[in-house]
XYZ file of C-alpha atoms in Angstrom:
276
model
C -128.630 -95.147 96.117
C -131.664 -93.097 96.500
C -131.312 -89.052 94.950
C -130.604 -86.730 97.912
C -132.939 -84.003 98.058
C -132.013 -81.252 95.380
C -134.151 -78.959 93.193
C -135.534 -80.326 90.333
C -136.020 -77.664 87.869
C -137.704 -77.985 84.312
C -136.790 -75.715 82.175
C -139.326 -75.377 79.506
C -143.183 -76.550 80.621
C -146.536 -75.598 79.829
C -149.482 -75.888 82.536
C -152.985 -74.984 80.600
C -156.054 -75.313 82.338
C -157.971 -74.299 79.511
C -157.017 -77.204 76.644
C -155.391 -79.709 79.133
C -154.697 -81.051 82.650
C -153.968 -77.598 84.156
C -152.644 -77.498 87.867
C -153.073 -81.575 88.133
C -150.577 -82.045 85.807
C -148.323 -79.673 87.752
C -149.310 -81.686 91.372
C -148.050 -84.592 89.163
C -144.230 -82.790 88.573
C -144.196 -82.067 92.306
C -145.369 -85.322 93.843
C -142.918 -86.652 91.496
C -140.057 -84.813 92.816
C -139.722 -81.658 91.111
C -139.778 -78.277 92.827
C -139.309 -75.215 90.170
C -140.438 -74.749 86.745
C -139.836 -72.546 83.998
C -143.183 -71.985 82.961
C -143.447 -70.524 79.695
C -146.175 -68.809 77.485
C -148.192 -70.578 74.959
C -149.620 -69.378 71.498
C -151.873 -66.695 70.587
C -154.176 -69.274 69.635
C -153.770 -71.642 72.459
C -156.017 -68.648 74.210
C -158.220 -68.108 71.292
C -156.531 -64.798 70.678
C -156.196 -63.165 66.943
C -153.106 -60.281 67.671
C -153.505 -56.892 65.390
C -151.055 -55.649 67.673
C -148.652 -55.838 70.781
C -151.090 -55.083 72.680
C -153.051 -58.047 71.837
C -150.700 -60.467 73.501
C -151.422 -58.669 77.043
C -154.230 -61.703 77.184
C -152.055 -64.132 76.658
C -149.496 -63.013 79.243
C -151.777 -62.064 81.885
C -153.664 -65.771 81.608
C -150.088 -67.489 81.692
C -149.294 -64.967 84.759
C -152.861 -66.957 86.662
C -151.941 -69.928 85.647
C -148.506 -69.223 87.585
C -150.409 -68.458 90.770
C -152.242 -71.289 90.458
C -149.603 -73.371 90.349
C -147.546 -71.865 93.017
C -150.515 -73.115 95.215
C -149.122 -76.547 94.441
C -145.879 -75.738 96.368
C -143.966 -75.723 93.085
C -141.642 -72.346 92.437
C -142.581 -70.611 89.165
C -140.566 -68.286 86.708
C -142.911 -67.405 84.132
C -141.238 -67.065 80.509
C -143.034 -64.682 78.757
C -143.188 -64.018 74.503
C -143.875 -64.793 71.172
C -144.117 -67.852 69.507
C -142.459 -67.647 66.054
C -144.721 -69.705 64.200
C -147.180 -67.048 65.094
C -145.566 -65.458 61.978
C -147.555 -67.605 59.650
C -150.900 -67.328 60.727
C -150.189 -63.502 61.135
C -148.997 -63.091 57.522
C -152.472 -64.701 56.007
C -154.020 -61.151 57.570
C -151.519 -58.662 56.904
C -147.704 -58.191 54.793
C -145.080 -60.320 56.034
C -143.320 -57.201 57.606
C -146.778 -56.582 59.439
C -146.329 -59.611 61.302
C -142.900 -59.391 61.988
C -143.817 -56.015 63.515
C -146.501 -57.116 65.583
C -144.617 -60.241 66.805
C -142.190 -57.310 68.441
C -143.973 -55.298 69.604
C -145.524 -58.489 71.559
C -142.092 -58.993 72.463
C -141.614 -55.608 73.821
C -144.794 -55.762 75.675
C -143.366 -58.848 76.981
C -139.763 -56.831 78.574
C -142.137 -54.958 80.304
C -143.520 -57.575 82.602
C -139.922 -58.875 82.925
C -138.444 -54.777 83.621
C -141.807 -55.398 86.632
C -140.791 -58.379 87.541
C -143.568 -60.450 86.665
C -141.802 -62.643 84.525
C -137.834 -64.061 84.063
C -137.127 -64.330 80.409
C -138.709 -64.065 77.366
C -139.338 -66.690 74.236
C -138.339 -66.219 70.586
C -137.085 -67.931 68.014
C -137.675 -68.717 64.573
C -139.835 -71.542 63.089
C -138.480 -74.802 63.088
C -139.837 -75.947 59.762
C -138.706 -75.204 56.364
C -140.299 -71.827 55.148
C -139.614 -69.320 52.433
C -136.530 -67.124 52.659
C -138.393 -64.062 52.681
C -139.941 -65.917 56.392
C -136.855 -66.665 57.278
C -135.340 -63.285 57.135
C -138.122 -61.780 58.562
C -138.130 -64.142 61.480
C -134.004 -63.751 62.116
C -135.026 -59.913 62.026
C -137.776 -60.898 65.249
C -135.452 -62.966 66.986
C -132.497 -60.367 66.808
C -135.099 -57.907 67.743
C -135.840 -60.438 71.111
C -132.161 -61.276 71.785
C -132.056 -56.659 71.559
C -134.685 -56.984 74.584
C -132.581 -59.318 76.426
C -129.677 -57.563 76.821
C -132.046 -54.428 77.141
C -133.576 -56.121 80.350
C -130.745 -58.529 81.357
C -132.273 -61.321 81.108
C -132.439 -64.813 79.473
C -133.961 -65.509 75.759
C -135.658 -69.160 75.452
C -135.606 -69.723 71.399
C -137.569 -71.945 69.813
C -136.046 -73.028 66.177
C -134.793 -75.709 64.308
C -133.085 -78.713 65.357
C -129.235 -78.035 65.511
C -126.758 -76.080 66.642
C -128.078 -72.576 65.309
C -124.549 -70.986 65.454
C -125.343 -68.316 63.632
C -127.405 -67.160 66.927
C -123.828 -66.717 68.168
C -123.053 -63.542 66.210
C -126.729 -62.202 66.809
C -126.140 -62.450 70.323
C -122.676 -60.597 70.079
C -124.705 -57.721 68.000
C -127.337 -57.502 70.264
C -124.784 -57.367 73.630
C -126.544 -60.314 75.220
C -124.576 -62.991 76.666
C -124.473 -66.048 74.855
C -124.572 -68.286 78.023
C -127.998 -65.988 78.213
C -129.235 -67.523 75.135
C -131.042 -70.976 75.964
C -131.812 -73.041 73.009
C -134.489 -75.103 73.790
C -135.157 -78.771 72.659
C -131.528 -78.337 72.386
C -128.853 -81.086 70.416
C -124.928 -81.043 72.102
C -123.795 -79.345 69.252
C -125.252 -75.629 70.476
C -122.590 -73.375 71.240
C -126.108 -71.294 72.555
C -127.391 -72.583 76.548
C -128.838 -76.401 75.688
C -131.855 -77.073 77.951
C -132.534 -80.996 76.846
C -135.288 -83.191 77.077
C -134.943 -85.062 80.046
C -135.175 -88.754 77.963
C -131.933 -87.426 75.543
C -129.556 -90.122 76.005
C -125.947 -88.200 75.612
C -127.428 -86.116 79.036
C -124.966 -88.377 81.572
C -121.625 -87.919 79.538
C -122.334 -84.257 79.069
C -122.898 -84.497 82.771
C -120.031 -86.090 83.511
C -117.925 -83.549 80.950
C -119.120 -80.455 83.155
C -121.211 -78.741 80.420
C -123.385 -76.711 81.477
C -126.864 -77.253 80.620
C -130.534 -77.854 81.541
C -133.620 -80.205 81.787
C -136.955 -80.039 79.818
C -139.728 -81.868 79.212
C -141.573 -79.393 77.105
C -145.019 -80.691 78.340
C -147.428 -78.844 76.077
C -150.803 -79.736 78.438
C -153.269 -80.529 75.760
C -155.439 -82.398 75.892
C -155.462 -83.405 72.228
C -152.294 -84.898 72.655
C -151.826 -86.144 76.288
C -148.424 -86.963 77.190
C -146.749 -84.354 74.683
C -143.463 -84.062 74.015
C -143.156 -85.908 76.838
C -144.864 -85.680 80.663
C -144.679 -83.935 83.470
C -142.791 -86.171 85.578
C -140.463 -86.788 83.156
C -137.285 -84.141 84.675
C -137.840 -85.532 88.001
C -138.046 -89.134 87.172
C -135.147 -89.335 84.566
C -132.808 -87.337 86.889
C -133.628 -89.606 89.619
C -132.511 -92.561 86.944
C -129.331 -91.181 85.942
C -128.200 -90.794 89.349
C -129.196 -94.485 90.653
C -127.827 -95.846 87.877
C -124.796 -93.723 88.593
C -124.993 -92.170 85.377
C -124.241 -88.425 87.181
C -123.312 -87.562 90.425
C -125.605 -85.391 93.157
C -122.850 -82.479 92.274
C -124.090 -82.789 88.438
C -127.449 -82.573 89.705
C -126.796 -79.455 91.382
C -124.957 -77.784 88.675
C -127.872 -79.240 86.117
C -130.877 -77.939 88.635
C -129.912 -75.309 90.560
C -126.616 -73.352 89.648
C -127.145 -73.673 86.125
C -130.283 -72.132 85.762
C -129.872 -69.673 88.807
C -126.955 -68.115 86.619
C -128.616 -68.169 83.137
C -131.773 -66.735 84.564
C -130.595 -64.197 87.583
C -132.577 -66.675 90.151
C -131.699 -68.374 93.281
C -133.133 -71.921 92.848
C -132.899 -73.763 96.378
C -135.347 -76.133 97.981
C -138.512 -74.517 98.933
């Protein structure tokens, strides 16, 4: 049985016309199906850019905000997901004190609400780093990511984290101090055992039963567009091809589809995703 046609929606994508494929890779997610994207902001250095400051990270924002444009020339619907990487905090903290860094990863992050509070971009992107680093990192990046999930409920709008593999549920009582939502609170690259939003890689093989369960959730392929490592994490017809797997193998139904493509993200992210 062949999918009906349904948004296809991935959740956390890169498009970078500067160190990969650019806007081909994005004709590649919509010839293969897919219709909206999530298309969220890559490192400082991705850009070549150095940050002293907030301020700083305007480049970076305003070339992920063309890149959106160019890819809406595609026919593909773009939310642009706008903020800080955390392992920025490393390569900040060899030029100035760890609470430096910390402070100018926020006040990237509160440039960031700004173009959200205009309505240039959907959510913003936080986290902490996913590696193992000194405690003295790791409080300082908790202290950036409460600081992200403060902005979140400031604007109203979603948080994309980027952190370890797990369940983080200690991001559960952040959220509840900040006053964001935790339904608001999309781990990304996320295992079943979040109590935060999971958006999944499309390939993660426990996405039918969940499916089938009615959990909420979405699909990623977290396509990084570089050229250095083509294909990485995995490409960008993988959410429209896998989904279109699952539901000829009758692994999900088109209502799972829906709820996976459409009303899930619509409600997390205060859009209204429906075929162009």
């Amino acid at each position: 049985m062949k999918l009906p046609a349904i948004p296809i929606t991935d959740d956390h994508i890169h498009i970078d016309p500067q160190n990969g494929r650019g806007v081909e890779a994005a004709k590649d997610f919509r010839r293969s199906g897919g219709t909206h994207i999530f298309l969220v902001s890559k490192p400082s250095w991705s850009f070549g850019v150095e940050p002293s400051s907030g301020e700083d990270y305007r480049e970076v924002f305003d070339a992920t905000l063309r890149v959106a444009e160019m890819v809406r020339e595609t026919g593909v619907v773009v939310y642009p997901v706008l903020g800080v990487h955390p392992a920025e905090i490393g390569r900040l903290a060899e030029r100035m004190t760890l609470d430096e860094a910390a402070g100018v990863m926020m006040a990237g992050l509160d440039l960031a609400a700004r173009y959200v509070e205009d309505g240039r971009a959907v959510a913003l992107k936080s986290g902490r780093p996913h590696y193992e680093v000194a405690p003295e990192v790791l409080s300082a990046s908790n202290a950036v990511l409460l600081h992200s999930l403060e902005l979140g409920a400031d604007c109203g709008c979603a948080v994309q984290l980027h952190a370890e593999s797990g369940p983080c549920a200690d991001v559960v009582d952040m959220a509840r101090r900040a006053g964001i939502p935790v339904e608001k609170v999309v781990k990304h690259f996320a295992t079943p055992d979040t109590p935060l939003m999971p958006s999944f890689i499309a390939r993660h093989e426990e996405i039918p039963a969940l499916a089938r369960s009615g959990r909420r959730f979405t699909m990623e392929s977290d396509y990084m567009d570089e050229n250095a490592r083509p294909g990485a994490v995995i490409g960008p017809k993988s959410v429209p091809r896998f989904t279109r797997r699952y539901f000829e193998e009758g692994l999900i139904t088109e209502e799972d589809a829906w709820r996976i493509h459409a009303e899930t993200p619509s409600r997390t992210y205060g859009v209204d995703i429906a075929l162009p």
